[in-house]
Short mmCIF file of C-alpha atoms in Angstrom, two decimals:
data_model
loop_
_atom_site.label_atom_id
_atom_site.label_comp_id
_atom_site.label_asym_id
_atom_site.label_seq_id
_atom_site.Cartn_x
_atom_site.Cartn_y
_atom_site.Cartn_z
CA MET A 12 -145.59 20.66 -6.26
CA ALA A 13 -142.72 21.05 -3.84
CA THR A 14 -141.66 17.39 -4.87
CA LEU A 15 -141.92 18.20 -8.39
CA GLU A 16 -139.87 21.57 -8.02
CA THR A 17 -137.17 19.46 -6.58
CA TRP A 18 -136.89 17.29 -9.15
CA VAL A 19 -136.82 20.02 -12.02
CA GLY A 20 -134.20 22.37 -9.83
CA PHE A 21 -132.07 18.95 -9.67
CA GLY A 22 -132.65 18.81 -13.10
CA SER A 23 -131.27 22.23 -14.24
CA ALA A 24 -128.32 21.91 -11.90
CA MET A 25 -127.05 19.04 -13.61
CA ALA A 26 -127.61 20.45 -17.16
CA GLY A 27 -126.07 23.53 -15.81
CA VAL A 28 -122.77 21.12 -14.42
CA GLY A 29 -123.17 19.15 -17.73
CA LEU A 30 -122.34 22.44 -19.63
CA LEU A 31 -120.13 23.48 -17.02
CA TRP A 32 -117.73 20.06 -17.86
CA SER A 33 -118.36 19.98 -21.84
CA ARG A 34 -116.72 23.98 -21.61
CA MET A 35 -113.82 22.94 -19.62
CA PRO A 36 -109.88 22.19 -20.79
CA GLU A 37 -109.05 18.47 -21.09
CA HIS A 38 -106.56 18.61 -18.98
CA VAL A 39 -109.06 19.33 -16.37
CA HIS A 40 -111.15 16.30 -17.42
CA GLU A 41 -108.19 14.24 -16.65
CA GLU A 42 -107.16 15.93 -13.46
CA ALA A 43 -110.69 14.90 -12.41
CA ARG A 44 -111.03 11.74 -13.52
CA TYR A 45 -107.61 11.04 -11.64
CA ILE A 46 -108.99 12.48 -8.57
CA ILE A 47 -112.60 10.20 -8.51
CA SER A 48 -110.45 6.99 -9.52
CA SER A 49 -108.87 7.77 -6.49
CA VAL A 50 -111.44 9.18 -4.30
CA VAL A 51 -113.83 6.41 -4.87
CA PRO A 52 -112.13 3.15 -4.37
CA MET A 53 -111.00 4.62 -0.30
CA VAL A 54 -113.91 6.00 0.09
CA MET A 55 -115.74 2.25 -0.53
CA SER A 56 -113.42 0.48 0.88
CA TYR A 57 -113.78 2.43 4.37
CA PHE A 58 -117.42 1.76 4.40
CA ASN A 59 -116.80 -2.07 3.24
CA PRO A 60 -115.80 -4.87 5.95
CA TYR A 61 -114.40 -6.89 3.73
CA GLU A 62 -111.43 -7.99 2.26
CA GLN A 63 -110.07 -10.38 -0.79
CA ILE A 64 -107.29 -12.08 -2.52
CA THR A 65 -106.59 -12.95 -6.06
CA VAL A 66 -104.74 -15.80 -7.02
CA SER A 67 -103.86 -15.83 -10.43
CA GLU A 68 -103.28 -19.57 -12.44
CA TYR A 69 -100.38 -17.89 -14.18
CA GLY A 70 -98.22 -15.62 -11.84
CA GLY A 71 -94.82 -13.12 -13.14
CA GLU A 72 -96.24 -11.46 -15.87
CA ARG A 73 -97.63 -14.99 -16.91
CA PHE A 74 -94.36 -16.58 -17.34
CA ARG A 75 -95.06 -19.51 -15.34
CA ARG A 76 -97.86 -21.52 -13.98
CA ASN A 77 -98.89 -20.63 -10.02
CA LYS A 78 -98.29 -23.04 -7.63
CA MET A 79 -100.64 -21.46 -5.20
CA PHE A 80 -103.44 -21.36 -7.61
CA ASP A 81 -102.94 -25.69 -7.39
CA ALA A 82 -102.40 -25.54 -4.01
CA VAL A 83 -105.86 -24.22 -3.64
CA SER A 84 -107.33 -26.29 -6.12
CA THR A 85 -106.54 -28.85 -4.69
CA TYR A 86 -107.11 -27.87 -1.21
CA LEU A 87 -110.70 -26.94 -1.79
CA ARG A 88 -111.36 -30.80 -3.76
CA SER A 89 -110.69 -31.99 -0.55
CA ALA A 90 -112.20 -29.60 2.13
CA CYS A 91 -115.31 -27.40 0.94
CA LEU A 92 -116.13 -29.78 -2.02
CA GLY A 93 -119.87 -31.14 0.09
CA SER A 94 -121.02 -27.80 -0.35
CA ALA A 95 -120.83 -27.47 -3.78
CA THR A 96 -123.82 -27.05 -6.03
CA LYS A 97 -121.45 -27.00 -9.55
CA LEU A 98 -119.08 -29.26 -9.78
CA LYS A 99 -116.78 -31.04 -12.77
CA ALA A 100 -116.16 -34.69 -12.97
CA GLU A 101 -113.29 -35.50 -15.14
CA LEU A 102 -112.24 -39.10 -16.17
CA GLY A 103 -108.09 -39.93 -16.79
CA ASN A 104 -107.25 -42.25 -19.27
CA ASN A 105 -107.11 -44.99 -16.97
CA ILE A 106 -110.96 -46.40 -17.39
CA ARG A 107 -110.91 -48.03 -13.63
CA ASP A 108 -110.00 -44.81 -12.14
CA ASP A 109 -112.63 -43.36 -10.14
CA PRO A 110 -113.72 -39.54 -11.71
CA LEU A 111 -112.35 -36.56 -10.47
CA VAL A 112 -115.12 -34.28 -9.21
CA ILE A 113 -113.50 -30.16 -8.99
CA LEU A 114 -114.87 -27.14 -8.61
CA ASP A 115 -117.08 -25.55 -11.34
CA GLU A 116 -116.49 -21.48 -12.54
CA ASN A 117 -118.45 -19.51 -10.52
CA GLN A 118 -119.08 -21.38 -8.14
CA GLU A 119 -118.48 -20.26 -4.67
CA VAL A 120 -117.57 -21.88 -1.12
CA VAL A 121 -117.15 -21.79 2.21
CA ASP A 122 -114.81 -22.30 4.68
CA CYS A 123 -114.39 -21.91 8.16
CA LEU A 124 -111.26 -21.55 10.70
CA ASP A 125 -111.46 -20.66 14.36
CA GLY A 126 -115.32 -19.03 13.60
CA ALA A 127 -113.98 -17.22 11.02
CA ARG A 128 -115.91 -17.25 7.53
CA MET A 129 -113.70 -17.47 4.44
CA TRP A 130 -115.52 -17.70 0.68
CA TRP A 131 -113.54 -18.76 -2.35
CA ARG A 132 -115.05 -18.34 -6.04
CA LEU A 133 -112.96 -19.98 -9.28
CA TYR A 134 -113.78 -17.00 -11.81
CA PRO A 135 -112.97 -18.01 -15.46
CA LYS A 136 -110.67 -16.84 -18.62
CA ALA A 137 -111.85 -13.38 -19.82
CA SER A 138 -112.24 -12.90 -23.44
CA LYS A 139 -109.82 -11.05 -25.21
CA ASN A 140 -112.63 -9.16 -27.49
CA THR A 141 -116.14 -9.73 -26.15
CA GLY A 142 -115.46 -9.28 -22.02
CA SER A 143 -117.59 -13.34 -22.04
CA THR A 144 -116.17 -15.80 -20.50
CA ILE A 145 -114.50 -18.83 -21.84
CA ILE A 146 -112.88 -22.35 -20.70
CA SER A 147 -109.70 -23.19 -22.41
CA MET A 148 -106.62 -25.09 -20.97
CA PHE A 149 -104.10 -23.27 -22.88
CA PRO A 150 -102.71 -19.98 -22.13
CA GLY A 151 -102.49 -17.24 -24.33
CA ASP A 152 -106.26 -17.70 -25.88
CA THR A 153 -107.26 -14.64 -23.01
CA ASP A 154 -106.00 -11.42 -21.54
CA GLU A 155 -106.87 -12.35 -17.71
CA PRO A 156 -105.91 -16.16 -16.74
CA ARG A 157 -108.37 -17.99 -14.51
CA CYS A 158 -108.05 -16.65 -10.98
CA TYR A 159 -109.82 -17.88 -7.46
CA ARG A 160 -110.89 -15.22 -5.29
CA LEU A 161 -110.98 -15.20 -1.47
CA VAL A 162 -113.59 -13.00 0.50
CA PHE A 163 -112.83 -12.41 4.23
CA HIS A 164 -113.51 -9.94 7.27
CA LYS A 165 -110.98 -7.52 7.64
CA ARG A 166 -110.49 -8.36 11.17
CA HIS A 167 -109.48 -11.64 9.88
CA ARG A 168 -106.86 -10.37 7.96
CA GLN A 169 -103.54 -11.54 10.20
CA LEU A 170 -105.60 -14.83 10.90
CA VAL A 171 -105.80 -15.45 6.88
CA LEU A 172 -102.08 -14.34 6.11
CA LYS A 173 -100.04 -15.84 9.17
CA THR A 174 -102.10 -18.98 9.69
CA TYR A 175 -105.08 -19.79 7.08
CA LEU A 176 -103.29 -19.91 3.68
CA PRO A 177 -100.09 -21.63 5.26
CA GLY A 178 -102.28 -23.93 5.95
CA VAL A 179 -103.89 -24.36 2.80
CA ILE A 180 -100.27 -24.94 1.46
CA ARG A 181 -99.40 -27.34 4.24
CA ARG A 182 -102.56 -29.50 3.36
CA TRP A 183 -102.03 -29.53 -0.45
CA ARG A 184 -98.58 -30.87 -0.09
CA GLU A 185 -99.98 -33.46 2.04
CA LEU A 186 -102.02 -34.60 -0.19
CA THR A 187 -99.97 -34.10 -3.14
CA ALA A 188 -97.26 -36.65 -1.23
CA LYS A 189 -100.52 -39.07 -0.36
CA ASP A 190 -101.74 -39.30 -4.08
CA ARG A 191 -97.95 -38.63 -5.79
CA GLN A 192 -98.11 -40.48 -9.81
CA ARG A 193 -95.37 -39.49 -11.95
CA LEU A 194 -96.73 -38.29 -15.04
CA LEU A 195 -95.05 -37.66 -18.65
CA PHE A 196 -95.56 -33.95 -20.21
CA THR A 197 -95.48 -32.91 -23.47
CA ASN A 198 -95.47 -29.38 -24.64
CA HIS A 199 -98.39 -29.20 -27.67
CA SER A 200 -99.15 -25.30 -29.57
CA ARG A 201 -102.38 -23.60 -29.80
CA GLN A 202 -102.63 -20.30 -31.59
CA GLY A 203 -98.82 -19.53 -31.23
CA GLU A 204 -98.10 -20.31 -28.03
CA SER A 205 -97.19 -23.46 -26.06
CA MET A 206 -97.76 -24.98 -22.41
CA TRP A 207 -97.52 -28.47 -21.01
CA THR A 208 -99.93 -31.22 -21.00
CA SER A 209 -99.66 -34.09 -19.32
CA VAL A 210 -100.66 -38.08 -18.63
CA PRO A 211 -99.49 -40.56 -16.19
CA TYR A 212 -96.50 -42.11 -16.32
CA ASN A 213 -95.67 -45.36 -15.06
CA PRO A 214 -92.41 -46.91 -17.36
CA PRO A 215 -92.00 -50.79 -16.91
CA ALA A 216 -88.34 -50.39 -17.07
CA THR A 217 -86.08 -50.53 -14.31
CA PHE A 218 -81.90 -51.27 -13.97
CA ASP A 219 -82.18 -54.36 -13.46
CA MET A 220 -84.11 -54.86 -16.43
CA LEU A 221 -81.97 -52.87 -18.56
CA ALA A 222 -79.95 -54.94 -21.52
CA MET A 223 -76.60 -53.39 -20.27
CA ASP A 224 -72.64 -54.26 -19.15
CA HIS A 225 -73.66 -54.94 -14.93
CA ALA A 226 -70.96 -52.48 -14.10
CA LYS A 227 -72.11 -49.63 -16.19
CA LYS A 228 -75.53 -49.84 -14.96
CA VAL A 229 -73.88 -49.93 -11.24
CA GLU A 230 -71.70 -46.83 -12.50
CA ILE A 231 -75.06 -44.92 -13.71
CA MET A 232 -77.12 -45.72 -10.68
CA ASP A 233 -73.93 -44.36 -8.22
CA ASP A 234 -73.92 -41.37 -10.28
CA LEU A 235 -77.34 -41.17 -9.90
CA ARG A 236 -77.42 -41.60 -6.42
CA ALA A 237 -74.62 -39.31 -5.88
CA PHE A 238 -76.68 -36.92 -7.71
CA GLN A 239 -79.99 -37.04 -5.15
CA LYS A 240 -77.69 -36.14 -2.41
CA GLY A 241 -75.65 -33.68 -3.80
CA LYS A 242 -77.73 -30.50 -2.61
CA GLU A 243 -74.75 -29.45 -0.57
CA TYR A 244 -71.78 -30.13 -2.78
CA HIS A 245 -73.26 -28.00 -5.87
CA SER A 246 -74.37 -25.44 -3.87
CA LYS A 247 -70.55 -25.46 -2.03
CA VAL A 248 -69.12 -25.58 -5.89
CA GLY A 249 -71.42 -22.90 -6.80
CA LYS A 250 -73.13 -24.92 -9.31
CA PRO A 251 -76.51 -25.14 -10.34
CA TRP A 252 -78.31 -28.49 -9.06
CA LYS A 253 -78.07 -30.05 -12.42
CA ARG A 254 -77.08 -33.21 -14.37
CA GLY A 255 -76.80 -33.70 -18.02
CA TYR A 256 -76.84 -37.49 -19.76
CA LEU A 257 -76.09 -37.24 -23.54
CA LEU A 258 -77.79 -41.35 -24.88
CA HIS A 259 -75.76 -42.09 -27.90
CA GLY A 260 -75.91 -45.44 -30.08
CA PRO A 261 -77.59 -46.92 -33.40
CA PRO A 262 -81.41 -47.63 -32.92
CA GLY A 263 -82.91 -50.63 -30.63
CA THR A 264 -80.20 -50.41 -28.30
CA GLY A 265 -82.69 -49.43 -25.13
CA LYS A 266 -81.90 -45.05 -25.05
CA THR A 267 -85.88 -44.63 -24.49
CA THR A 268 -85.57 -47.77 -21.84
CA MET A 269 -82.48 -46.09 -19.96
CA ILE A 270 -85.10 -43.14 -19.22
CA GLY A 271 -87.31 -45.12 -18.03
CA SER A 272 -85.67 -46.73 -15.70
CA MET A 273 -84.33 -43.47 -14.83
CA ALA A 274 -87.34 -42.21 -14.00
CA ASN A 275 -88.18 -44.95 -12.23
CA PHE A 276 -84.72 -45.11 -10.14
CA LEU A 277 -84.83 -41.62 -9.24
CA ASP A 278 -89.20 -41.14 -8.78
CA TYR A 279 -88.91 -37.83 -11.29
CA ASP A 280 -91.44 -36.62 -13.25
CA VAL A 281 -90.03 -36.46 -17.24
CA TYR A 282 -91.35 -33.62 -19.31
CA ASP A 283 -90.42 -34.33 -23.27
CA LEU A 284 -89.34 -30.89 -24.77
CA ASP A 285 -90.37 -31.22 -28.95
CA LEU A 286 -88.32 -28.31 -30.21
CA THR A 287 -90.44 -28.29 -33.78
CA SER A 288 -93.43 -26.47 -32.13
CA ILE A 289 -92.07 -24.24 -30.38
CA LYS A 290 -92.01 -20.69 -31.57
CA ASP A 291 -89.01 -18.77 -30.39
CA ASN A 292 -86.56 -18.87 -27.59
CA ALA A 293 -88.86 -16.48 -25.47
CA GLU A 294 -91.72 -19.35 -25.79
CA LEU A 295 -88.82 -22.03 -24.66
CA ARG A 296 -87.49 -19.58 -21.85
CA LYS A 297 -91.47 -20.14 -20.80
CA LEU A 298 -91.58 -23.77 -20.93
CA PHE A 299 -88.58 -24.18 -19.07
CA LEU A 300 -89.65 -22.59 -16.34
CA ASP A 301 -92.67 -24.09 -15.89
CA THR A 302 -90.83 -27.44 -15.39
CA THR A 303 -90.61 -28.74 -11.84
CA ASP A 304 -87.89 -29.38 -9.67
CA LYS A 305 -86.91 -33.24 -9.45
CA SER A 306 -87.89 -34.04 -13.08
CA ILE A 307 -85.66 -35.37 -16.67
CA ILE A 308 -85.87 -33.25 -19.39
CA VAL A 309 -85.94 -34.98 -22.41
CA ILE A 310 -84.73 -34.03 -25.94
CA GLU A 311 -84.67 -36.78 -28.49
CA ASP A 312 -83.00 -37.63 -31.69
CA ILE A 313 -81.16 -34.14 -31.07
CA ASP A 314 -79.31 -35.03 -34.06
CA ALA A 315 -81.77 -34.84 -36.42
CA ILE A 316 -83.26 -31.81 -35.19
CA GLU A 317 -79.60 -30.18 -34.62
CA VAL A 318 -79.66 -30.26 -38.06
CA GLU A 319 -81.49 -27.16 -38.41
CA LEU A 320 -80.81 -25.95 -34.93
CA THR A 321 -76.81 -24.93 -36.24
CA THR A 322 -74.34 -25.51 -39.47
CA LYS A 323 -70.76 -26.93 -39.56
CA ARG A 324 -68.42 -24.09 -38.31
CA LYS A 325 -68.21 -23.52 -42.10
CA GLY A 326 -70.69 -20.52 -41.59
CA ILE A 327 -73.80 -19.54 -43.63
CA LYS A 328 -74.10 -16.31 -45.25
CA MET A 329 -77.29 -13.92 -44.90
CA ASP A 330 -78.92 -12.18 -48.48
CA ASN A 331 -76.45 -9.64 -47.76
CA GLY A 332 -74.01 -11.76 -47.96
CA GLU A 333 -72.79 -11.54 -44.39
CA GLU A 334 -71.53 -14.73 -42.43
CA VAL A 335 -73.46 -15.31 -39.04
CA ASP A 336 -72.13 -16.73 -35.94
CA ASN A 337 -73.94 -20.99 -35.97
CA ASN A 338 -74.80 -20.12 -32.73
CA HIS A 339 -77.49 -18.14 -33.59
CA VAL A 340 -78.62 -20.01 -36.78
CA VAL A 341 -82.06 -20.66 -35.93
CA VAL A 342 -84.69 -23.82 -36.47
CA GLU A 343 -87.28 -23.45 -39.34
CA LEU A 344 -88.41 -26.80 -39.19
CA SER A 345 -92.30 -25.51 -40.30
CA ASN A 346 -92.57 -26.28 -44.27
CA LYS A 347 -92.01 -23.25 -44.93
CA THR A 348 -95.29 -21.45 -43.39
CA ASP A 349 -95.87 -18.31 -41.67
CA ASN A 350 -95.36 -20.00 -37.92
CA LYS A 351 -91.46 -20.71 -38.51
CA SER A 352 -89.68 -22.22 -35.38
CA LYS A 353 -86.62 -19.75 -34.61
CA VAL A 354 -84.90 -21.30 -31.58
CA THR A 355 -81.07 -20.83 -31.56
CA LEU A 356 -78.91 -22.98 -30.47
CA SER A 357 -77.39 -20.43 -27.72
CA GLY A 358 -81.36 -20.18 -26.68
CA LEU A 359 -81.35 -23.81 -25.97
CA LEU A 360 -77.41 -24.00 -23.92
CA SER A 361 -78.35 -21.19 -21.80
CA PHE A 362 -81.16 -23.37 -20.07
CA VAL A 363 -78.67 -26.65 -19.97
CA ASP A 364 -75.58 -24.78 -18.55
CA GLY A 365 -76.03 -21.55 -19.26
CA LEU A 366 -77.73 -18.02 -17.75
CA TRP A 367 -81.01 -19.32 -17.27
CA SER A 368 -79.73 -22.96 -15.82
CA ALA A 369 -79.99 -21.85 -12.38
CA CYS A 370 -83.17 -21.20 -12.56
CA GLY A 371 -84.88 -24.67 -11.04
CA SER A 372 -83.13 -27.15 -8.87
CA GLU A 373 -82.26 -31.16 -9.39
CA ARG A 374 -83.05 -31.64 -13.05
CA VAL A 375 -81.92 -34.13 -15.34
CA PHE A 376 -81.09 -33.22 -18.76
CA VAL A 377 -80.97 -35.88 -21.29
CA PHE A 378 -79.92 -35.64 -24.91
CA THR A 379 -80.30 -38.92 -27.16
CA THR A 380 -78.72 -39.33 -30.86
CA ASN A 381 -78.24 -42.34 -32.76
CA HIS A 382 -74.96 -40.38 -34.57
CA VAL A 383 -72.47 -38.44 -32.02
CA ASP A 384 -70.57 -37.72 -34.54
CA ARG A 385 -72.69 -35.17 -36.03
CA LEU A 386 -73.67 -33.24 -33.11
CA ASP A 387 -71.61 -29.64 -33.06
CA PRO A 388 -69.00 -29.86 -30.79
CA ALA A 389 -70.86 -27.13 -28.46
CA LEU A 390 -73.14 -29.24 -27.73
CA ILE A 391 -71.09 -32.28 -26.26
CA ARG A 392 -67.98 -29.82 -24.68
CA PRO A 393 -67.00 -31.39 -21.67
CA GLY A 394 -69.00 -29.88 -18.19
CA ARG A 395 -72.14 -29.34 -21.25
CA MET A 396 -73.18 -33.02 -21.14
CA ASP A 397 -71.84 -34.59 -17.68
CA ASN A 398 -72.52 -38.09 -18.53
CA HIS A 399 -71.54 -39.45 -22.09
CA ILE A 400 -73.63 -42.84 -21.99
CA GLU A 401 -72.46 -45.38 -24.99
CA MET A 402 -76.15 -47.52 -25.58
CA SER A 403 -73.54 -50.52 -27.62
CA TYR A 404 -74.89 -53.37 -29.38
CA CYS A 405 -75.53 -56.59 -27.86
CA ARG A 406 -73.06 -58.66 -25.80
CA LEU A 407 -73.22 -61.72 -23.70
CA ASP A 408 -73.60 -59.78 -20.17
CA ALA A 409 -76.61 -57.85 -21.67
CA PHE A 410 -78.06 -60.54 -23.37
CA LYS A 411 -77.92 -62.74 -19.74
CA VAL A 412 -80.38 -60.05 -18.94
CA LEU A 413 -83.10 -60.43 -21.75
CA ALA A 414 -82.70 -64.35 -20.94
CA LYS A 415 -83.71 -63.40 -17.39
CA SER A 416 -86.18 -61.12 -18.40
CA TYR A 417 -87.74 -62.93 -21.21
CA LEU A 418 -87.39 -66.66 -20.33
CA ASP A 419 -86.68 -66.15 -16.58
CA ILE A 420 -83.63 -68.63 -16.68
CA THR A 421 -80.27 -68.03 -15.81
CA GLU A 422 -78.15 -70.70 -17.67
CA HIS A 423 -79.00 -72.69 -20.81
CA SER A 424 -76.09 -74.74 -22.76
CA LEU A 425 -75.98 -72.51 -25.93
CA PHE A 426 -75.06 -69.35 -23.72
CA GLY A 427 -71.67 -70.05 -25.35
CA GLU A 428 -72.52 -69.73 -28.20
CA ILE A 429 -74.77 -67.46 -28.00
CA GLY A 430 -72.13 -65.65 -26.37
CA ARG A 431 -69.70 -66.14 -29.42
CA LEU A 432 -72.44 -65.00 -32.21
CA LEU A 433 -72.95 -61.83 -30.70
CA ASP A 434 -69.13 -60.78 -30.46
CA GLU A 435 -68.99 -61.53 -33.60
CA THR A 436 -72.15 -59.61 -35.44
CA ASN A 437 -73.74 -55.87 -34.49
CA THR A 438 -77.26 -57.30 -33.00
CA THR A 439 -79.34 -54.61 -30.95
CA PRO A 440 -80.85 -55.96 -27.62
CA ALA A 441 -84.49 -54.86 -29.43
CA ASP A 442 -83.42 -57.37 -31.88
CA VAL A 443 -82.07 -60.28 -29.46
CA ALA A 444 -85.72 -59.28 -27.27
CA ASP A 445 -87.58 -60.04 -30.50
CA ASN A 446 -85.93 -63.65 -31.05
CA LEU A 447 -86.36 -64.29 -27.20
CA MET A 448 -90.54 -64.12 -27.56
CA PRO A 449 -91.90 -67.29 -27.55
CA ARG A 450 -94.34 -67.84 -30.21
CA GLY A 451 -96.44 -70.50 -28.88
CA LYS A 452 -99.43 -70.37 -26.66
CA LYS A 453 -99.06 -68.03 -23.49
CA ASN A 454 -98.21 -69.50 -20.33
CA GLY A 455 -101.11 -68.59 -18.27
CA GLU A 456 -103.93 -69.62 -21.01
CA ILE A 457 -102.42 -73.39 -19.52
CA SER A 458 -102.67 -72.46 -16.27
CA ARG A 459 -106.22 -71.46 -16.53
CA LEU A 460 -106.96 -74.76 -18.24
CA VAL A 461 -105.38 -76.63 -14.87
CA ASP A 462 -105.93 -74.21 -12.16
CA ASP A 463 -107.46 -76.51 -10.60
CA VAL A 464 -105.14 -79.37 -10.25
CA ASP A 465 -101.74 -77.43 -8.64
CA GLY A 466 -98.91 -79.44 -9.38
CA VAL A 467 -100.54 -80.55 -12.75
CA ALA A 468 -99.94 -77.29 -13.76
CA ASP A 469 -96.62 -76.53 -12.17
CA ASN A 470 -95.39 -79.29 -13.89
CA LEU A 471 -96.59 -78.32 -17.40
CA LEU A 472 -95.88 -74.81 -17.10
CA ARG A 473 -92.15 -75.57 -15.97
CA CYS A 474 -92.28 -78.02 -19.43
CA LYS A 475 -93.84 -74.95 -21.51
CA ARG A 476 -91.08 -72.59 -20.31
CA LYS A 477 -88.59 -75.24 -21.22
CA ARG A 478 -89.89 -75.66 -24.47
CA ASP A 479 -90.45 -71.90 -24.95
CA ALA A 480 -86.56 -71.35 -24.04
CA ASP A 481 -85.26 -74.27 -26.01
CA GLU A 482 -86.73 -72.77 -29.31
CA CYS A 483 -86.37 -69.37 -28.81
CA LEU A 484 -82.80 -69.59 -28.32
CA ALA A 485 -81.95 -71.91 -30.99
CA GLY A 486 -84.11 -69.36 -33.51
CA LEU A 487 -81.61 -67.13 -31.85
CA VAL A 488 -78.49 -68.84 -33.00
CA GLU A 489 -80.09 -69.50 -35.94
CA ALA A 490 -80.64 -65.55 -36.45
CA LEU A 491 -77.55 -64.65 -35.45
CA LYS A 492 -75.40 -66.91 -38.00
CA LYS A 493 -77.78 -65.67 -40.63
CA ALA A 494 -76.48 -62.16 -39.77
CA LYS A 495 -72.64 -63.23 -39.32
CA MET A 496 -73.13 -64.50 -42.64
CA GLU A 497 -74.47 -60.88 -44.60
CA SER A 498 -72.53 -59.66 -42.91
CA ALA A 499 -69.37 -61.19 -44.31
CA THR A 500 -71.28 -61.12 -47.47
CA PRO A 501 -70.71 -57.82 -49.35
CA PRO A 502 -73.59 -56.13 -51.30
CA MET A 503 -74.12 -56.01 -54.70
CA ASP A 504 -74.03 -52.57 -55.24
CA THR A 505 -70.18 -53.27 -53.39
CA ILE A 506 -69.21 -55.85 -55.47
CA GLU A 507 -70.07 -54.28 -58.77
CA GLU A 508 -68.44 -51.15 -57.82
CA GLU A 509 -65.48 -52.94 -56.95
CA ALA A 510 -65.31 -54.73 -60.53
CA ASN A 511 -66.20 -51.57 -62.18
CA LYS A 512 -62.96 -50.07 -59.97
CA GLU A 513 -60.61 -52.94 -61.78
CA GLU A 514 -62.20 -52.57 -64.99
CA HIS A 515 -60.96 -49.23 -64.87
CA CYS A 516 -57.41 -49.42 -63.95
CA SER A 517 -57.03 -52.42 -66.57
#
């Protein structure tokens, strides 16, 4: 009976408190909530012996990816995978590689250092609307990105901060250097936001294979080598550690091959930037800040994009009749939909050599164009693109490089005639290479037929290569002669136009 009376009294007291609370002014409610929300965590933390550190996938107001998140992921994959019961397996483009096994969301693992235990857990993204969890590779779909939470006893705080976490970073750097793989990044757009995605990038091109004048190749390699070693120089003169290259020339002259050769020479990752999928300058800024140091940032066919980025210096009139400066003309490349890309030329150039170019170091910017004469002067002024490289038509020196690569020869009786014809025609290295590819059976097929008789196989291969070289070079001579005749004969529409002019004059 006493217990019942106690509960009745407690219920009456709570009802009285509730009635009193409802009659209090609203500002009292706010003050009380503030006091409770401040005091309760302090009390709980006093009695809770554990502390935690959160490592979010994106930092800086979600402006760029948090490298610490990548460090923790790599470290846990190497140190704690054996104790996990929930894993995820991924397989890259190369089916010969082993699957990549990583921790699944909400999986907890335990790590130890000097007798101290640390608990790690990967929390998935939190949904905007429902508060549930979803898995997505694109930022912006959720309010809260993925994060790791590290829990440890408060007496191990200094051990974690001074020893454990620096050790995680050191181990990450060791594993990254050991498993280093060059990557090709491209930007994708989803639900109005962009981020980089990557694939392994192993271009076969090298400067030795590049069809270009030897002296020019040596000059470019020396320039790249000096850039790599130029950290102290750039710091001394007060300039960002970056370099800009403008590759210009007709299609088929090797601009893409040049980029691959640069990537191999420098051992840098490549970021292929597609401006048409970027919403505005803020999104462009986010993408640039998310690129890594020691990288090549490529914008191909800048002349085609720049038609939308700027106008000629004549100016554009808006609906109200006012002229706008060409640096603030925006790109609109989405076929008049609501999701138009609005990237300004000034926004792009601010990352090339403007205020934002100092955010990052050891970066190479490469612009390519087929029509250098169409570019806005603001884009190619001195100091913006440090080196203008003309990818010209094929001449004898470039042809010899192709002959060595495709036919494995350095001399031939037809080289003199081919060099003369190349000087008289505008033939691209791509067209020459197409004529140098043997059309018959591959050399490897002969070697497989007689691989049990090494001497016979070697003789047959030498004969096959010589026959291929003779046939390919003879075919190239005929193609060059045909191109010379076609260039000497004016098109029919030109002949008719000249005839009409003469008839009009008479």
